[in-house]
Coordinates of C-alpha atoms and ligand atoms in Angstrom, one line a residue:
M1 CA -48.0 57.3 42.2
R2 CA -47.8 61.2 42.1
P3 CA -47.6 62.7 38.6
A4 CA -44.1 64.1 39.2
R5 CA -42.8 60.7 40.3
L6 CA -44.6 59.0 37.5
A7 CA -43.0 61.4 35.0
A8 CA -39.6 60.8 36.6
S9 CA -39.9 57.1 36.4
V10 CA -41.1 57.3 32.8
L11 CA -38.1 59.5 32.0
S12 CA -35.7 57.0 33.7
L13 CA -37.3 54.1 31.8
L14 CA -36.8 56.1 28.6
V15 CA -33.2 56.9 29.5
L16 CA -32.6 53.2 30.3
S17 CA -34.1 51.9 27.0
V18 CA -32.2 54.5 25.0
S19 CA -28.9 53.4 26.7
V20 CA -29.8 49.7 26.1
A21 CA -30.5 50.5 22.5
S22 CA -27.3 52.5 22.1
A23 CA -25.2 49.8 23.9
Q24 CA -26.5 47.4 21.3
D25 CA -25.7 49.8 18.5
V26 CA -22.2 50.3 19.9
A27 CA -21.7 46.5 20.1
H28 CA -23.1 46.1 16.6
R29 CA -20.7 48.7 15.2
L30 CA -17.8 47.2 17.0
A31 CA -18.7 43.7 15.6
Q32 CA -18.8 45.1 12.1
D33 CA -15.6 47.1 12.5
A34 CA -13.4 44.6 14.4
L35 CA -11.8 41.7 12.6
I36 CA -13.8 38.6 13.9
V37 CA -12.0 35.3 13.5
D38 CA -13.8 32.0 14.3
T39 CA -11.5 29.1 14.2
H40 CA -14.1 26.3 14.1
I41 CA -17.2 26.1 11.9
D42 CA -18.4 22.7 10.7
A43 CA -20.2 24.0 7.6
P44 CA -18.3 21.7 5.1
G45 CA -19.4 18.5 7.0
V46 CA -23.0 19.6 6.9
L47 CA -22.7 20.4 3.2
M48 CA -21.5 16.9 2.5
D49 CA -24.7 15.5 4.1
K50 CA -27.1 18.1 2.8
W51 CA -26.0 20.5 0.2
A52 CA -27.1 24.2 0.3
D53 CA -25.7 27.3 -1.3
L54 CA -24.0 29.1 1.6
G55 CA -23.5 32.3 -0.5
V56 CA -27.2 33.1 0.1
E57 CA -29.5 32.7 3.0
A58 CA -29.5 29.0 4.0
R59 CA -32.4 28.5 6.4
D60 CA -31.2 25.6 8.5
R61 CA -27.5 26.6 8.7
E62 CA -25.7 28.4 11.4
F63 CA -23.2 29.8 8.9
D64 CA -23.9 31.4 5.5
Y65 CA -22.9 34.6 3.8
P66 CA -25.8 36.9 4.9
K67 CA -25.5 35.7 8.5
A68 CA -21.8 36.2 8.6
R69 CA -22.2 39.7 7.2
A70 CA -24.9 40.5 9.7
G71 CA -22.8 39.2 12.6
G72 CA -19.6 41.0 11.4
L73 CA -17.7 37.6 11.0
D74 CA -14.7 38.1 8.7
V75 CA -12.5 35.0 8.9
A76 CA -14.4 31.7 9.3
F77 CA -12.2 28.7 9.5
M78 CA -14.0 25.9 7.7
S79 CA -13.6 22.5 9.4
I80 CA -12.3 19.8 7.1
Y81 CA -13.5 17.1 9.5
T82 CA -13.1 13.4 9.2
S83 CA -14.2 10.8 11.8
H84 CA -12.5 8.1 13.6
A85 CA -14.6 5.6 11.6
Q86 CA -13.4 7.1 8.3
D87 CA -9.9 6.8 9.6
N88 CA -10.5 3.1 10.2
D89 CA -12.2 2.4 6.9
G90 CA -9.6 4.2 4.9
T91 CA -11.9 6.9 3.4
A92 CA -10.5 10.0 5.4
F93 CA -8.2 11.2 2.6
Q94 CA -11.1 11.0 0.0
V95 CA -13.6 12.7 2.3
A96 CA -11.2 15.6 3.2
N97 CA -10.5 16.2 -0.5
R98 CA -14.2 16.2 -1.4
M99 CA -14.8 18.8 1.4
I100 CA -12.0 21.0 0.1
D101 CA -13.5 20.7 -3.4
G102 CA -16.8 21.8 -1.9
M103 CA -15.2 24.9 -0.4
E104 CA -13.5 25.7 -3.7
A105 CA -16.8 25.4 -5.5
L106 CA -18.5 27.7 -3.1
V107 CA -15.8 30.4 -3.6
Q108 CA -15.9 30.0 -7.4
R109 CA -19.7 30.4 -7.3
H110 CA -19.4 33.6 -5.3
P111 CA -15.9 35.1 -5.8
D112 CA -17.3 38.5 -4.7
R113 CA -18.6 37.0 -1.4
F114 CA -16.0 34.5 -0.4
A115 CA -12.3 33.7 -0.7
I116 CA -10.2 31.0 0.7
L117 CA -7.6 32.6 3.0
T118 CA -4.2 31.0 3.1
S119 CA -2.1 33.7 4.7
P120 CA -2.9 36.4 7.3
R121 CA -1.1 38.8 5.0
D122 CA -3.9 38.6 2.4
A123 CA -6.7 39.2 4.8
Q124 CA -7.2 42.9 4.4
R125 CA -6.9 42.8 0.7
L126 CA -9.4 40.0 0.3
L127 CA -11.9 41.4 2.7
A128 CA -12.3 44.5 0.5
G129 CA -15.8 44.7 -1.0
G130 CA -17.4 42.7 1.8
R131 CA -16.0 39.2 1.4
V132 CA -16.0 36.6 4.1
L133 CA -12.8 34.7 4.2
L134 CA -12.6 30.9 4.5
P135 CA -9.3 29.5 5.7
L136 CA -9.3 25.7 6.0
G137 CA -8.7 23.8 9.2
M138 CA -8.3 20.1 9.2
E139 CA -10.0 18.4 12.2
N140 CA -8.3 15.1 12.7
G141 CA -5.0 14.2 11.1
A142 CA -6.5 11.0 9.7
P143 CA -6.4 12.1 6.0
L144 CA -2.6 12.2 6.3
G145 CA -2.6 8.4 6.6
D146 CA 0.9 7.4 7.3
D147 CA 2.5 9.5 4.6
L148 CA 4.4 12.6 5.7
A149 CA 4.2 14.0 2.2
N150 CA 0.5 14.4 2.7
V151 CA 1.2 17.3 5.1
K152 CA 2.6 19.3 2.1
F153 CA -0.2 18.0 -0.1
F154 CA -2.9 19.4 2.2
F155 CA -0.8 22.6 2.8
D156 CA -1.0 23.1 -1.0
R157 CA -4.7 22.5 -0.9
G158 CA -5.0 25.4 1.6
V159 CA -5.1 23.7 5.0
R160 CA -3.7 26.0 7.7
Y161 CA -4.3 24.1 10.9
I162 CA -4.5 20.5 11.7
T163 CA -6.2 19.1 14.9
L164 CA -3.9 16.2 15.4
A165 CA -6.6 13.7 16.5
H166 CA -10.3 13.7 17.1
S167 CA -12.5 11.2 18.9
G168 CA -10.2 8.2 18.8
N169 CA -6.5 7.6 19.0
N170 CA -5.0 7.8 15.5
R171 CA -1.5 7.4 13.9
I172 CA -0.4 10.8 15.3
A173 CA -1.7 11.3 18.8
D174 CA -4.2 10.1 21.4
S175 CA -7.7 11.5 21.8
S176 CA -9.1 13.0 25.0
Y177 CA -12.2 10.8 24.4
A178 CA -10.4 7.5 24.2
L179 CA -10.7 5.6 27.4
E180 CA -7.4 3.8 26.7
K181 CA -4.6 5.7 25.2
R182 CA -2.2 4.4 22.6
W183 CA 0.9 6.6 22.6
N184 CA 0.8 8.5 25.8
G185 CA 2.1 11.5 23.9
L186 CA 2.8 11.7 20.2
S187 CA 3.8 8.7 18.0
Q188 CA 7.1 8.9 16.2
F189 CA 5.1 9.8 13.1
G190 CA 3.2 12.4 15.1
R191 CA 6.4 14.2 16.0
R192 CA 7.5 14.2 12.4
V193 CA 4.1 15.6 11.4
V194 CA 4.4 18.5 13.9
G195 CA 7.9 19.2 12.5
E196 CA 6.6 19.2 9.0
M197 CA 3.7 21.5 9.9
N198 CA 6.1 23.9 11.5
R199 CA 8.3 23.8 8.4
L200 CA 5.4 24.6 6.1
G201 CA 3.5 27.1 8.4
I202 CA 0.5 25.0 9.4
M203 CA -0.8 25.7 12.9
V204 CA -0.7 22.8 15.4
D205 CA -4.2 22.4 17.0
V206 CA -4.3 20.7 20.4
S207 CA -8.1 20.6 20.8
H208 CA -9.5 17.1 21.2
L209 CA -6.1 15.7 22.3
S210 CA -5.4 13.7 25.4
D211 CA -3.4 15.7 28.0
T212 CA -0.2 13.8 27.4
S213 CA -0.5 14.2 23.6
A214 CA -1.3 17.9 23.9
R215 CA 1.7 18.4 26.2
E216 CA 4.1 16.7 23.7
A217 CA 2.6 18.6 20.8
I218 CA 3.2 21.9 22.6
S219 CA 6.8 21.0 23.5
T220 CA 7.6 19.6 20.1
S221 CA 6.4 22.6 18.2
R222 CA 9.0 25.3 17.4
V223 CA 6.3 28.0 17.1
P224 CA 3.1 29.0 19.0
V225 CA 0.2 26.4 19.0
V226 CA -3.6 26.9 19.2
A227 CA -6.5 25.1 20.8
T228 CA -9.0 25.9 18.1
H229 CA -12.2 25.0 20.1
S230 CA -11.5 24.1 23.7
A231 CA -13.5 25.3 26.8
F232 CA -11.8 25.4 30.2
R233 CA -11.9 22.1 32.2
H234 CA -12.1 24.3 35.3
F235 CA -15.9 24.4 34.8
T236 CA -16.2 20.6 33.9
P237 CA -13.8 18.7 36.2
G238 CA -12.6 15.4 34.8
F239 CA -13.7 16.2 31.2
E240 CA -10.5 15.7 29.3
R241 CA -11.9 17.2 26.1
N242 CA -11.9 20.6 27.8
I243 CA -8.4 22.1 28.4
S244 CA -6.8 21.9 31.8
D245 CA -5.3 25.0 33.4
D246 CA -1.8 23.5 33.1
I247 CA -2.1 22.8 29.4
A248 CA -3.8 26.2 28.7
R249 CA -0.8 27.9 30.5
A250 CA 1.6 25.9 28.4
V251 CA -0.3 27.1 25.2
A252 CA 0.0 30.7 26.4
A253 CA 3.6 30.4 27.5
K254 CA 4.4 29.3 23.9
G255 CA 2.7 32.5 22.7
G256 CA -0.4 30.6 21.5
V257 CA -4.2 31.1 22.0
V258 CA -7.1 29.1 23.5
Q259 CA -10.2 29.6 21.4
V260 CA -13.4 29.1 23.4
P261 CA -16.4 27.2 21.9
F262 CA -20.1 28.0 22.4
G263 CA -21.5 24.5 22.3
T264 CA -23.6 23.5 25.3
A265 CA -21.8 20.2 25.6
F266 CA -18.6 22.1 26.4
I267 CA -19.8 25.0 28.5
N268 CA -22.6 23.5 30.5
P269 CA -21.1 21.3 33.3
D270 CA -24.1 19.0 33.4
S271 CA -24.0 18.4 29.6
A272 CA -20.2 17.7 29.8
A273 CA -20.9 15.2 32.6
D274 CA -23.6 13.5 30.4
T275 CA -21.0 13.2 27.6
Q276 CA -18.4 11.6 29.9
A277 CA -21.1 9.2 31.3
H278 CA -22.1 8.4 27.7
F279 CA -18.6 7.3 26.7
R280 CA -18.4 5.0 29.8
A281 CA -21.8 3.6 29.1
I282 CA -20.8 2.8 25.5
D283 CA -17.7 1.1 26.7
D284 CA -19.7 -1.0 29.2
F285 CA -22.2 -1.8 26.5
N286 CA -19.4 -3.0 24.2
K287 CA -17.8 -5.1 27.0
R288 CA -21.1 -6.7 27.8
N289 CA -21.7 -7.6 24.2
A290 CA -18.2 -9.1 23.9
D291 CA -19.0 -11.3 27.0
R292 CA -22.3 -12.3 25.4
K293 CA -20.6 -13.2 22.2
A294 CA -18.0 -15.3 24.1
R295 CA -20.9 -17.2 25.8
G296 CA -22.6 -17.7 22.4
E297 CA -25.5 -15.4 23.3
A298 CA -27.3 -12.8 21.1
P299 CA -25.9 -9.3 21.4
E300 CA -27.8 -6.4 23.0
D301 CA -29.3 -4.0 20.4
R302 CA -27.3 -0.8 20.0
A303 CA -30.3 1.2 18.6
A304 CA -32.3 0.3 21.7
F305 CA -29.4 1.3 23.9
D306 CA -29.1 4.7 22.1
K307 CA -32.8 5.3 22.3
A308 CA -32.9 4.6 26.1
W309 CA -29.8 6.8 26.6
S310 CA -31.4 9.8 24.8
A311 CA -34.7 9.4 26.7
A312 CA -32.8 9.4 30.0
H313 CA -30.6 12.3 29.0
P314 CA -32.6 15.2 27.5
V315 CA -30.8 18.0 25.8
R316 CA -29.5 20.7 28.2
A317 CA -29.6 24.4 27.8
S318 CA -26.7 26.9 28.0
T319 CA -26.5 30.7 28.1
L320 CA -24.5 33.6 26.7
A321 CA -23.3 34.2 30.2
Q322 CA -21.7 30.7 30.3
A323 CA -19.8 31.5 27.1
L324 CA -18.7 34.8 28.6
D325 CA -17.6 33.0 31.8
Q326 CA -15.2 31.0 29.6
V327 CA -13.6 34.2 28.3
D328 CA -13.4 35.7 31.8
Y329 CA -11.8 32.6 33.2
G330 CA -9.3 32.4 30.3
V331 CA -8.4 36.0 30.5
K332 CA -7.8 35.7 34.3
L333 CA -5.8 32.6 33.8
L334 CA -3.7 33.4 30.7
G335 CA -4.1 37.1 30.1
V336 CA -6.1 38.9 27.4
D337 CA -3.5 38.0 24.6
H338 CA -4.3 34.3 24.8
V339 CA -8.1 33.9 24.4
G340 CA -10.2 33.8 21.3
I341 CA -13.3 32.2 19.7
G342 CA -13.8 28.8 18.0
S343 CA -17.6 28.6 18.1
D344 CA -18.3 25.1 16.7
F345 CA -21.3 26.4 14.8
D346 CA -22.8 23.8 12.5
G347 CA -21.0 21.1 14.5
V348 CA -23.1 20.6 17.7
D349 CA -26.6 19.8 16.4
G350 CA -27.8 23.3 17.4
E351 CA -27.0 22.8 21.0
L352 CA -25.9 26.3 21.7
P353 CA -26.8 29.2 24.0
A354 CA -30.2 30.6 23.2
E355 CA -28.5 34.0 22.5
L356 CA -25.8 32.5 20.2
K357 CA -27.6 30.4 17.6
T358 CA -25.8 31.5 14.5
V359 CA -22.9 33.6 13.3
A360 CA -25.3 36.5 13.0
D361 CA -25.3 36.6 16.8
F362 CA -21.7 37.8 17.3
P363 CA -22.9 41.3 18.2
R364 CA -24.6 39.8 21.3
F365 CA -21.3 38.3 22.3
V366 CA -19.6 41.6 21.8
A367 CA -22.3 43.4 23.8
G368 CA -21.8 40.8 26.6
L369 CA -18.0 41.5 26.7
Q370 CA -18.7 45.2 26.8
A371 CA -21.2 44.8 29.6
R372 CA -18.6 42.9 31.6
G373 CA -16.3 45.9 31.3
Y374 CA -13.8 44.8 28.6
R375 CA -12.0 47.6 26.9
E376 CA -12.4 47.9 23.1
A377 CA -8.8 47.1 22.4
D378 CA -9.1 43.9 24.5
I379 CA -12.3 42.9 22.8
R380 CA -10.6 43.3 19.4
K381 CA -7.8 40.9 20.6
I382 CA -10.3 38.3 21.7
L383 CA -12.5 38.6 18.6
G384 CA -9.6 37.9 16.2
G385 CA -6.4 39.9 16.9
N386 CA -4.9 37.1 19.0
L387 CA -5.5 34.4 16.5
M388 CA -4.1 36.5 13.6
R389 CA -1.0 37.2 15.7
V390 CA -0.4 33.5 16.3
W391 CA -1.0 32.6 12.6
T392 CA 1.4 35.3 11.6
A393 CA 4.1 33.9 14.0
V394 CA 3.5 30.4 12.7
E395 CA 3.9 31.6 9.1
A396 CA 7.0 33.6 10.0
G397 CA 8.5 30.5 11.6
A398 CA 8.0 28.4 8.5
R399 CA 11.1 27.4 6.5
G400 CA 9.4 27.3 3.2
P401 CA 7.9 24.6 1.0
Ligands
ZN501 ZN1 -14.3 19.3 17.4

């Protein structure tokens, strides 16, 4: 290569690396400056199993205060999650209250770093001084039991959204994961729960619901609804856990927002197919064992089944690009006012895009949106503006306690 050309290519490399560096700086600044709202982080559930102080660096966690600050995360909905098994054994109310106690303890330990956010009106005031705000979202309506008064009880404890069902049909609604549905919509109690949530100003979350339950939840609600962590089914045909185009349109038509998750199981089509196959395989396994029992034979071993399944289905990978594809698709389908983020950090066993491993990585997500040509005003909507608009509308629609 001639010296002049060498010099020119060195110069262009320099220009390129400077512009890459400055693009990252711009993304970092925007992540810090914009209000970032993540509607689904499973930190409370992890705390129940293995305590750590999330006010300081917690090595094995995807959410803690230093990481949230580094990533520019401002409003982190803490998932008060209870399982289908806890619903069945009657412990869901107890577990949910313990988790909320845990969040209150965290805030009391670090009142300068955290606050529980119960109204969008308080956000700016509480953010002052560098706090990260922790609204509570209840994943699974199981803790309500069959007592409508518990909606008010959990509202008073700070819960501001309820995902009506989770991995199994419950007293309120059907689950997308259930192979056989119970209500084909909402139960009568479920319709009253939605009415009571509207009355108090708790957001109705249609993530995890079966299609018929989601449709009825949307049509029953007087105010906009959210899908707090739902990828688009367009990429994973037949996977009911991800939201269909029709239901996403109904959420948007109501003024609501679909918050896209980062978990590999939702955004990688092969991983979603594995999940679906797994549910069917478990169902077959249970049927086989029921037959064996009827014939007086010894049951097959579940641990052996699980081990064989894991060996045959290694963990898949996903990418930042796949997470961004979700946003692109949602924006094309619904418009930029109806898409946001519900990462599922701390809830997917670390199965996340290599570039989005913790809440500290939000600037990479922002840089990705910028690289795809999104305007700053639109990025701000996606990062949190849309969700705050919906929450404000739900609160405005409330008819008081
Ligand atoms: Zn979930």
